[in-house]
Structure formats: structure tokens, C-alpha cells
CSV table of C-alpha atoms in Angstrom, one decimal:
chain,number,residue,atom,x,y,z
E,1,UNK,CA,22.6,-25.1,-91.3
E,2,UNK,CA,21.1,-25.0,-87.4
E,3,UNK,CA,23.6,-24.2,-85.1
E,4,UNK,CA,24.0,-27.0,-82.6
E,5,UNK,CA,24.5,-25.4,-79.2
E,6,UNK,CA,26.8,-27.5,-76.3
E,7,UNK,CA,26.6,-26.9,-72.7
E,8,UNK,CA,29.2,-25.3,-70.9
E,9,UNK,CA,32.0,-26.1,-69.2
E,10,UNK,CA,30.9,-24.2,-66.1
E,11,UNK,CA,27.6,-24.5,-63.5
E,12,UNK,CA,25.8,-21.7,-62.1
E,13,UNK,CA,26.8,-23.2,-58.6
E,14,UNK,CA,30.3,-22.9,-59.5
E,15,UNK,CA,29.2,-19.3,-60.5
E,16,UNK,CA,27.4,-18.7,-57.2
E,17,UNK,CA,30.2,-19.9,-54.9
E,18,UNK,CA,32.6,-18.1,-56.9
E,19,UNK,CA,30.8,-14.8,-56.2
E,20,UNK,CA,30.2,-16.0,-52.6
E,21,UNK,CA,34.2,-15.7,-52.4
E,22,UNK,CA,34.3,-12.4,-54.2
E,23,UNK,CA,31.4,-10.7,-51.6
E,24,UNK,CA,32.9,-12.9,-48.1
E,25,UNK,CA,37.0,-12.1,-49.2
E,26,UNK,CA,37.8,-15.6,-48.3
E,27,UNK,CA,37.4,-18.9,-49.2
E,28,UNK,CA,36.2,-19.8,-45.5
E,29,UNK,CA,34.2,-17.4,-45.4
E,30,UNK,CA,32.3,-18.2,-48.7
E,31,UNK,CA,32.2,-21.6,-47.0
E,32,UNK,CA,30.5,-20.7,-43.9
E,33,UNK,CA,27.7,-18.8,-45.6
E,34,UNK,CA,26.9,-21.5,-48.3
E,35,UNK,CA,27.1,-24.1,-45.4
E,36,UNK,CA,30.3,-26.2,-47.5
E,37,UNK,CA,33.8,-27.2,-47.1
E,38,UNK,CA,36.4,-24.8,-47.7
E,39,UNK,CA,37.6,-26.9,-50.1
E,40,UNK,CA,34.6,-27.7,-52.6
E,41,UNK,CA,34.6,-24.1,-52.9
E,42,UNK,CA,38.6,-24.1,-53.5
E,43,UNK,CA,37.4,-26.4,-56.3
E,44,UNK,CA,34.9,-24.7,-58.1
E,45,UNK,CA,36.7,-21.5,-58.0
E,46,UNK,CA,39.6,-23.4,-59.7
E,47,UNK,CA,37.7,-25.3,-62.0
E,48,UNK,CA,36.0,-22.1,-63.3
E,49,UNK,CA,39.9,-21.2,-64.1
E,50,UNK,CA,40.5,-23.8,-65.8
E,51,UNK,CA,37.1,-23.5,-67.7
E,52,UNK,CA,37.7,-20.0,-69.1
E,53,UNK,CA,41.6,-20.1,-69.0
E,54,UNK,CA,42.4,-17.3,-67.1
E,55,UNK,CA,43.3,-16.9,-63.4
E,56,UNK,CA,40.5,-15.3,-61.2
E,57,UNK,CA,41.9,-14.2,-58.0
E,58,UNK,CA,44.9,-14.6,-56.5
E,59,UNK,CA,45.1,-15.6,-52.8
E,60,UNK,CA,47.0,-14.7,-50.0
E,61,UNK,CA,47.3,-16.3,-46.9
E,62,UNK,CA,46.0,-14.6,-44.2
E,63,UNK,CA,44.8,-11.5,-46.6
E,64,UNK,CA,42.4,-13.6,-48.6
E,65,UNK,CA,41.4,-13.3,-51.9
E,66,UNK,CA,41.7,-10.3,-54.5
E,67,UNK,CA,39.8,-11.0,-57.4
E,68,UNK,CA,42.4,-10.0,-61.0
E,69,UNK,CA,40.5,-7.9,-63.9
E,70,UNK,CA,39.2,-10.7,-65.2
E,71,UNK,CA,37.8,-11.6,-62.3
E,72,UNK,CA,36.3,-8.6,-62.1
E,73,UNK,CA,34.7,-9.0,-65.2
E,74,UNK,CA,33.6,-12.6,-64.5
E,75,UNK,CA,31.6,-11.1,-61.3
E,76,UNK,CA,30.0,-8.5,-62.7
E,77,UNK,CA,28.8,-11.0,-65.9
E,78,UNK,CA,28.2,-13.9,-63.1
E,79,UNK,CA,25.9,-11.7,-61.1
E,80,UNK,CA,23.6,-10.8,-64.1
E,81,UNK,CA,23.4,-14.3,-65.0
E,82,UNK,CA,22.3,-15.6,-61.5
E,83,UNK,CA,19.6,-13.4,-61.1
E,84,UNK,CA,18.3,-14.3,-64.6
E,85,UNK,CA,18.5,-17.8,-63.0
E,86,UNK,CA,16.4,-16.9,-60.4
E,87,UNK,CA,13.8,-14.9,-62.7
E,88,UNK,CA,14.1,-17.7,-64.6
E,89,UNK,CA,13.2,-20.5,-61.9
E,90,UNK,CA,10.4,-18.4,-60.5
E,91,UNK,CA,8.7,-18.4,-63.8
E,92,UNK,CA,9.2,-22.1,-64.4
E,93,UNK,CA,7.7,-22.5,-60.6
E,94,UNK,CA,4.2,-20.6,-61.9
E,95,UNK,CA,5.7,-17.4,-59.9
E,96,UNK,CA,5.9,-15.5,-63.6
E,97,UNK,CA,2.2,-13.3,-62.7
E,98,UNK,CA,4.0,-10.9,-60.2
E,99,UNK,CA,7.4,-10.0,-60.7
E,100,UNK,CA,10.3,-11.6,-57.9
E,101,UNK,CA,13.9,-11.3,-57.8
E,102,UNK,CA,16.2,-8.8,-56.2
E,103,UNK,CA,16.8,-4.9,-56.8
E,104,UNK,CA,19.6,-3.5,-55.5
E,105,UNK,CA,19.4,1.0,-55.5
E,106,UNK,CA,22.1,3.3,-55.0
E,107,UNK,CA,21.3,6.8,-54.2
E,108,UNK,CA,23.5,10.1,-53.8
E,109,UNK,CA,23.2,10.4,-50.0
E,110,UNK,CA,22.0,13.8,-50.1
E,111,UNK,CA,19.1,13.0,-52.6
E,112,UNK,CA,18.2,10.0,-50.5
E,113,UNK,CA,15.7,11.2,-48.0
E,114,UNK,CA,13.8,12.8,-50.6
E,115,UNK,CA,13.9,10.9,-53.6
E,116,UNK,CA,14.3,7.1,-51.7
E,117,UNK,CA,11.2,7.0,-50.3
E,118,UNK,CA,8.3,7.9,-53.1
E,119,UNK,CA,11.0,5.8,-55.3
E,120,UNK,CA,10.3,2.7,-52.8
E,121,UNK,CA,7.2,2.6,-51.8
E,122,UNK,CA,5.8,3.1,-55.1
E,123,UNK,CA,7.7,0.6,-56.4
E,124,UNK,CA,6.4,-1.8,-53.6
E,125,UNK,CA,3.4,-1.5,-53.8
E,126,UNK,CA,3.5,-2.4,-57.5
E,127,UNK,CA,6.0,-5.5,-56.7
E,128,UNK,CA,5.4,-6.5,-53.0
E,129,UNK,CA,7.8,-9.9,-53.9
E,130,UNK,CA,11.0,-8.1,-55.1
E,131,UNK,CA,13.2,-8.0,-52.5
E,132,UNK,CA,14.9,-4.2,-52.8
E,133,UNK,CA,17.7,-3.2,-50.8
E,134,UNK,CA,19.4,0.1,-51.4
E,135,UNK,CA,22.8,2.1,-50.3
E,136,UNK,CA,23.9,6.0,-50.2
E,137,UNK,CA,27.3,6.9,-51.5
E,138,UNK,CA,28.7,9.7,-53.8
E,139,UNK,CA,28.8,9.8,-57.4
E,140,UNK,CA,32.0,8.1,-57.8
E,141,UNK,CA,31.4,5.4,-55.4
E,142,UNK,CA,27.7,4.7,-57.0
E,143,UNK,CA,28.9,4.7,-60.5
E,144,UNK,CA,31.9,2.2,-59.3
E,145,UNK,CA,29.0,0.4,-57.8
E,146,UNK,CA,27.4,0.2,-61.1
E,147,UNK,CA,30.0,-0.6,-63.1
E,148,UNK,CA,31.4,-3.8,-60.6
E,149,UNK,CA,27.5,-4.9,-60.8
E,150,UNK,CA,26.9,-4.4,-57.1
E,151,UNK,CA,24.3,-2.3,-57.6
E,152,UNK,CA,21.3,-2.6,-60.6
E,153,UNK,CA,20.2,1.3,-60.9
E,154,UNK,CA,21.2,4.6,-59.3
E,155,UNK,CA,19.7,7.7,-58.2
E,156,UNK,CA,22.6,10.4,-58.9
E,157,UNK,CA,22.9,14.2,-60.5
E,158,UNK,CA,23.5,14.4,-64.2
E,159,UNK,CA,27.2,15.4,-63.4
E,160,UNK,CA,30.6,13.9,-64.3
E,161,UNK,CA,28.7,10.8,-65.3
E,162,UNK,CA,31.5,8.1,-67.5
E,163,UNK,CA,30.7,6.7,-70.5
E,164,UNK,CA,29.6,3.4,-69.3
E,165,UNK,CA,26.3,4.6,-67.8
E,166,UNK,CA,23.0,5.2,-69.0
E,167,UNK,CA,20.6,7.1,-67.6
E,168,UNK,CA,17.1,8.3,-67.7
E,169,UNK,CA,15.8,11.6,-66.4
E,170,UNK,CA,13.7,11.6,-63.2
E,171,UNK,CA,13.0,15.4,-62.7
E,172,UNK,CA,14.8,18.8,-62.5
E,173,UNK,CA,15.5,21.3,-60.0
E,174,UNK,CA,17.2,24.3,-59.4
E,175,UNK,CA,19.9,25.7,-56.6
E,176,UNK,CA,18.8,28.4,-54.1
E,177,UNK,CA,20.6,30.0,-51.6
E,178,UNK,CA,20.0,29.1,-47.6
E,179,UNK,CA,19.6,31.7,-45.3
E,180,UNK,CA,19.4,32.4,-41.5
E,181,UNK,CA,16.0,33.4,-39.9
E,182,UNK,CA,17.3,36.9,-39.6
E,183,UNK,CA,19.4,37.7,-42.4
E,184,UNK,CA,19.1,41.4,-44.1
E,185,UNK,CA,17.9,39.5,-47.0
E,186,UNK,CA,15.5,37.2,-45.8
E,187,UNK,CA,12.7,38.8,-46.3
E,188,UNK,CA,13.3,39.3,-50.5
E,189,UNK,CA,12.0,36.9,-52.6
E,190,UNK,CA,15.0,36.4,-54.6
E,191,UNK,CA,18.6,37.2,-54.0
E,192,UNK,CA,21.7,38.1,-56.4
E,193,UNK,CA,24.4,36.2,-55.3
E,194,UNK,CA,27.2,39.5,-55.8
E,195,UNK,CA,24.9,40.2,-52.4
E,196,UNK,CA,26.5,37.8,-49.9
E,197,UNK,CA,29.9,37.6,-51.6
E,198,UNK,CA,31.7,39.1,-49.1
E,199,UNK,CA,30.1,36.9,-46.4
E,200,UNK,CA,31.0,33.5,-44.0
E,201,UNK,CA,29.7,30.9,-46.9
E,202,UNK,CA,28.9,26.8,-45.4
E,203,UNK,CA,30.0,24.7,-48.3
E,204,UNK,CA,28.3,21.0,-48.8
E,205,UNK,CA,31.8,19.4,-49.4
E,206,UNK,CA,30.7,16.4,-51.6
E,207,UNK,CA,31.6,16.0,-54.8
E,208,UNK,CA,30.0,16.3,-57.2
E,209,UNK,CA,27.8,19.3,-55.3
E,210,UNK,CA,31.2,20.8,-54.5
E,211,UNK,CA,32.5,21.7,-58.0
E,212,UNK,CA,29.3,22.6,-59.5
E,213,UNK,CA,29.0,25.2,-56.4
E,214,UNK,CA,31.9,26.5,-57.6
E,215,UNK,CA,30.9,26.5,-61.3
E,216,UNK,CA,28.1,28.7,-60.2
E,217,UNK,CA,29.6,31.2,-58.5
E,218,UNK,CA,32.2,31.1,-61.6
E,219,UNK,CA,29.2,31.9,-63.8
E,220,UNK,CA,28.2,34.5,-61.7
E,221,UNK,CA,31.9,36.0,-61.4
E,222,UNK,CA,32.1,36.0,-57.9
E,223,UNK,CA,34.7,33.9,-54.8
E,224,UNK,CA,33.2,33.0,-52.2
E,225,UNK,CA,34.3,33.1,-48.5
E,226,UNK,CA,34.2,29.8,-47.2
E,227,UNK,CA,34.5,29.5,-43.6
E,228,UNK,CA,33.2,25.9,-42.8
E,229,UNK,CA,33.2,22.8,-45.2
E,230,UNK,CA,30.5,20.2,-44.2
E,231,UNK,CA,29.8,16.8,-45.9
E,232,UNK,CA,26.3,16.7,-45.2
E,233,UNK,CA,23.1,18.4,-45.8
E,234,UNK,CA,21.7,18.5,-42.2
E,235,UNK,CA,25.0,19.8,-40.7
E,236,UNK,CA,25.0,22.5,-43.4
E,237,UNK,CA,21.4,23.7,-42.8
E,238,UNK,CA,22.4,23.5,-39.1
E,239,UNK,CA,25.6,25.6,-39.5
E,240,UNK,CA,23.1,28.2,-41.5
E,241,UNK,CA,20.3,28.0,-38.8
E,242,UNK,CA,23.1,29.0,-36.3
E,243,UNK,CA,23.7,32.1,-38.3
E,244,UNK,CA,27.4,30.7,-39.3
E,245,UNK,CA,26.9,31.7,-42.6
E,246,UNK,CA,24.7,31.1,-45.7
E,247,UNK,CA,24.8,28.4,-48.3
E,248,UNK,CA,24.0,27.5,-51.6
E,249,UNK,CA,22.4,23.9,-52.2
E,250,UNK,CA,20.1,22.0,-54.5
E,251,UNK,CA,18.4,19.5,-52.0
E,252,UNK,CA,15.5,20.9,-50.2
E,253,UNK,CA,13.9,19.4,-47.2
E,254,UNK,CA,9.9,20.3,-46.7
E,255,UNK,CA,10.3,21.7,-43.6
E,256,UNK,CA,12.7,24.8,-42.8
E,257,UNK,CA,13.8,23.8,-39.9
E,258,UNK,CA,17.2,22.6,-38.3
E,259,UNK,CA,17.2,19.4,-36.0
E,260,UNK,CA,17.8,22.3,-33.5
E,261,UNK,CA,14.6,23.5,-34.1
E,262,UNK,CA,16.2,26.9,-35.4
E,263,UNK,CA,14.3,28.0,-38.9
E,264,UNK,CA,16.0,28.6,-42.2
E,265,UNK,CA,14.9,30.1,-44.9
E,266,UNK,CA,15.2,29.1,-48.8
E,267,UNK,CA,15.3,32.3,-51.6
E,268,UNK,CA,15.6,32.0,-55.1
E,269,UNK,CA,18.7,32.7,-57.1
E,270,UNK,CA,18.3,35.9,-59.2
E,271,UNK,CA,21.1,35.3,-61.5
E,272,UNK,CA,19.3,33.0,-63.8
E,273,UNK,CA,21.1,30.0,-62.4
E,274,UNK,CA,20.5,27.1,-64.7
E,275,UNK,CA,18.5,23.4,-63.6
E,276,UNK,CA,20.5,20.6,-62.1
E,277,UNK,CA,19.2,17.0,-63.5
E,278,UNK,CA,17.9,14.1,-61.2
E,279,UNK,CA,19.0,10.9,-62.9
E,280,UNK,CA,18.5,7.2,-62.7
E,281,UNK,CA,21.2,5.1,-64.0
E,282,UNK,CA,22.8,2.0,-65.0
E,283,UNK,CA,25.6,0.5,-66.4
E,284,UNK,CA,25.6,0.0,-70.5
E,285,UNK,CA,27.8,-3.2,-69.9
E,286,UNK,CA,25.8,-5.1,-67.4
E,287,UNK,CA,21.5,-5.9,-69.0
E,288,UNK,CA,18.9,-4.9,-66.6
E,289,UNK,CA,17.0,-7.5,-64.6
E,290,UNK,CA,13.7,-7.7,-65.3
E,291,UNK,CA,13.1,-5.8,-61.4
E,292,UNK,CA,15.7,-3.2,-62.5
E,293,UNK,CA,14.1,-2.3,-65.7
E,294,UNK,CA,10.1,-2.3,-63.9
E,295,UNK,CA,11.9,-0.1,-61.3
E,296,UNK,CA,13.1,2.4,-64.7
E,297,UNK,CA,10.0,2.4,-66.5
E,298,UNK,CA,8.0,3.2,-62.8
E,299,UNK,CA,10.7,5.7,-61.6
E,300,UNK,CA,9.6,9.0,-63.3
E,301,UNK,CA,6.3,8.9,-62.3
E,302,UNK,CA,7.0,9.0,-58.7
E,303,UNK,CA,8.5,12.3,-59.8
E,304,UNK,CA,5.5,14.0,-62.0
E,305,UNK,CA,5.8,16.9,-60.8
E,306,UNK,CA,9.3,17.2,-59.0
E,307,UNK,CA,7.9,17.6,-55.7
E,308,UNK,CA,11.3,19.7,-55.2
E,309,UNK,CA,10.2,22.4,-57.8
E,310,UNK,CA,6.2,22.5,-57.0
E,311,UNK,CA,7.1,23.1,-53.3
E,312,UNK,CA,9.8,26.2,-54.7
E,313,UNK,CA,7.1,27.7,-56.7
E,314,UNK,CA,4.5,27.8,-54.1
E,315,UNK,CA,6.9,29.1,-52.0
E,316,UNK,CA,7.8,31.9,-54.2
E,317,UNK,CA,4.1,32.3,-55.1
E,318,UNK,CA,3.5,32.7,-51.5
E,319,UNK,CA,6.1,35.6,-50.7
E,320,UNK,CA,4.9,38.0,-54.0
């Protein structure tokens, strides 16, 4: 017997104002970006309560709004659905030959300036009509990202990743240690890390890069001496450059030099440290858009080779 299927009791505007009020925190200001009364949108977000039975937000005056778990849930689904909408209505408006929509990318901020722009431009050039946006965080904060649906895909290091999120890789790379111009052990092609134990060490402070730092130096058998904690890339490779210390990081620049000007200089780890994997992922709960999954099946080829690892080998290539 064919199953006869029945509207719902719901509208995608009343979805789309409804996540207006999520994004804006109020109800005003949900109304002053779609251009309504405060109170139509008061309406829709209560007749999508009433609609699925459950309460939504709960609203306090002068605070705003705070959406409850199931309103939580409701914006993550409601945001999948709209931009299916909007795929949809761009096919049905003979748009369907080049792929439109939105694409939003997170990225580990210290992967972003080198894996954000072949990622972007590749992409478009291949989709000129998506409109991308992207935004840096850490791990934690991207994979919250992906999970509340704010952002489609993600740029992040195969660590500490939850259950909820698959992934793809993109390429591999490998730590090496960061020395000053005129370090002892500059001019040796490789280093054992037992060799700068005992000396001033500049730790990236960023989790996840933080603890698997550590779990190197644990693998090694060896404490470091860390005498300043920096929570980005450029101030560590600064610090280095001033000859504060030496550091140990996976994210390589192309050029050795500070924003000082003051060269660096990258070595290979001896100890047979093992790769790191460069991921792009998603969240299982939430289906890809049809711009998120062209941007996962175009990603890995902006990476072929990592230009990370073909710029260490002909570095060490160069210094045999």
C-alpha cells in the first residue's frame, strides 16, 4: 500500500526566523535583520513549539534567548534543511549546471595560512557561485562548530577527534625541531632530541599541538625545559629567531624567516618521530551539502604532494 505523505506542521520561514533568533540572541534582533516585527517572529518561534511539542529556548528579559537541547538539535537539523532549500530552489530556477549555495570552513588556526589558501582558491575556481566563508579556532572549538552545524567541514589534526566526526585524510607531515640561526646544531641535518634537553624550550601552547609535544618528548624519554609558552606559531618562531630557545612544531612556513627578519632554521628529528595526519572533517549527524561534499571530494588534491613534506625533503636533500 503507497504511503500517503502530509505536509508538515511547520514552514521553512518559520525555520529560517527561528535560526535568525538563535544566530542574533534576541528576538529584536532576529527582527531587524529579516526586516519584521518582533512579534511575527515571537510567533513563529512559538508555533514551531507547539508544532514539535517541546520548548525551544527560553527567554530572559534583557539576556535574550538561550536555545534548550532541543533547540539545539532543531538548529543544527534546521540549518541542513535550509540550505537544501536553497540548493533546491537554485536548481528549480535552471541554476542546477554550476553548483551555488554556501560553504562554511573551519581550520586549526595554525594550519590556516598554509592549508586555507590552495584549499580556497582551488575550490573557487571550480565553483565561482558558492559563497565560502571560513573561521580559525582550535580543535575543540572547530569540532563544537561542527557538531552545533555552524560550520559544514573542517581542517584539523587527526587528534582527540569525538565520535561524531568523520573525516578524510588530506596529507601527512612530520614534526621537526626549530632552531636559531646560530645554534651549535644548526648546521647538522638532523638532531636527537636528548641534544637540547637541557635547554630554554618555546612551547606552541594550543591544544591539541601542546599534548602531542609532550607525547613526543615522552616517547623519546626526555622533560623538557620550558621557559616561554606561546599560543601562536609566528610568536614561537619569533621567540626562536631571538635565540630564546628552540622549539618543536609541525607547521612549516616556506620561508625561514621571523617577521623580524631574523632567520630560523628547520632540522629533522632523528628519533624516528612518527607522521601527524591533516584531516578534513564533518559531523556524522548533520548530511553534507552538496558544496560541502564537492569541497571533500576536491580537498586532497590541493594536497598531492603535501607541499609541507616535498619542501622538508628538498631541504634535507639540499644539506647532505
Amino acid at each position: 500500500m503507497k504511503t500517503v505523505r502530509q505536509a508538515p506542521a511547520w514552514s521553512l520561514r518559520q525555520l529560517l526566523y527561528f535560526v535568525t533568533v538563535a544566530e542574533t540572541g534576541t528576538i529584536t534582533g532576529a527582527a531587524e535583520q529579516l526586516v519584521i516585527s518582533p512579534s511575527a517572529v515571537a510567533a513563529a518561534v512559538e508555533k514551531l513549539e507547539h508544532a514539535f511539542g517541546v520548548q525551544l529556548c527560553v527567554r530572559r528579559k534583557a539576556h535574550g534567548i538561550t536555545l534548550t537541547a532541543a533547540g539545539q538539535d532543531l538548529l543544527r537539523r534546521s540549518r541542513a534543511l535550509l540550505e537544501e532549500a536553497e540548493e533546491l530552489a537554485e536548481v528549480g530556477g535552471g541554476a542546477g549546471e554550476s553548483l551555488g549555495g554556501n560553504l562554511t570552513v573551519g581550520c586549526y588556526h595554525t594550519l590556516g595560512p598554509t592549508c586555507l589558501p590552495p584549499l580556497l582558491s582551488a575550490f573557487a575556481a571550480d565553483h565561482p557561485r558558492v559563497r565560502t566563508t571560513f573561521t580559525e579556532a582550535d580543535q575543540d572549538s572547530l569540532q563544537d562548530g561542527l557538531e552545533r552545524g555552524e560550520l559544514d567541514v573542517a581542517v584539523l589534526y587527526d587528534m582527540q577527534l569525538r565520535d561524531g566526526v568523520a573525516s578524510l585524510e588530506l596529507f601527512r607531515t612530520r614534526p621537526h625541531v626549530l632552531l636559531p640561526a646560530g645554534h651549535p646544531l644548526a648546521g647538522d641535518p638532523e638532531v636527537r632530541l636528548r641534544d637540547l634537553a637541557a635547554e630554554p624550550f618555546v612551547l606552541l601552547d594550543s591544544p591539541p599541538s601542546s599534548q602531542d609535544t609532550f607525547s613526543v618528548f615522552r616517547q623519546v624519554g626526555i622533560e623538557p625545559q620550558v621557559r616561554f609558552r606561546a599560543g601562536g606559531l609566528e610568536t614561537v618562531r619569533a621567540l626562536v629567531g631571538r635565540g630564546l630557545g628552540w622549539s618543536l612544531l609541525v607547521q612549516r612556513p616556506w620561508s625561514d624567516r621571523t617577521y623580524e627578519g631574523r632567520e630560523v632554521v628547520v632540522r629533522e628529528i632523528a628519533d624516528g618521530v612518527p607522521e601527524v595526519r591533516v584531516l578534513l572533517a564533518w559531523s556524522r549527524r548533520t548530511p553534507l551539502t552538496r558544496a560541502a561534499r564537492a569541497f571533500a571530494r576536491a580537498a586532497p588534491t590541493a594536497f598531492t604532494p603535501s607541499p609541507i613534506l616535498s619542501q622538508q625533503s628538498t631541504t634535507t636533500e639540499e644539506n647532505r
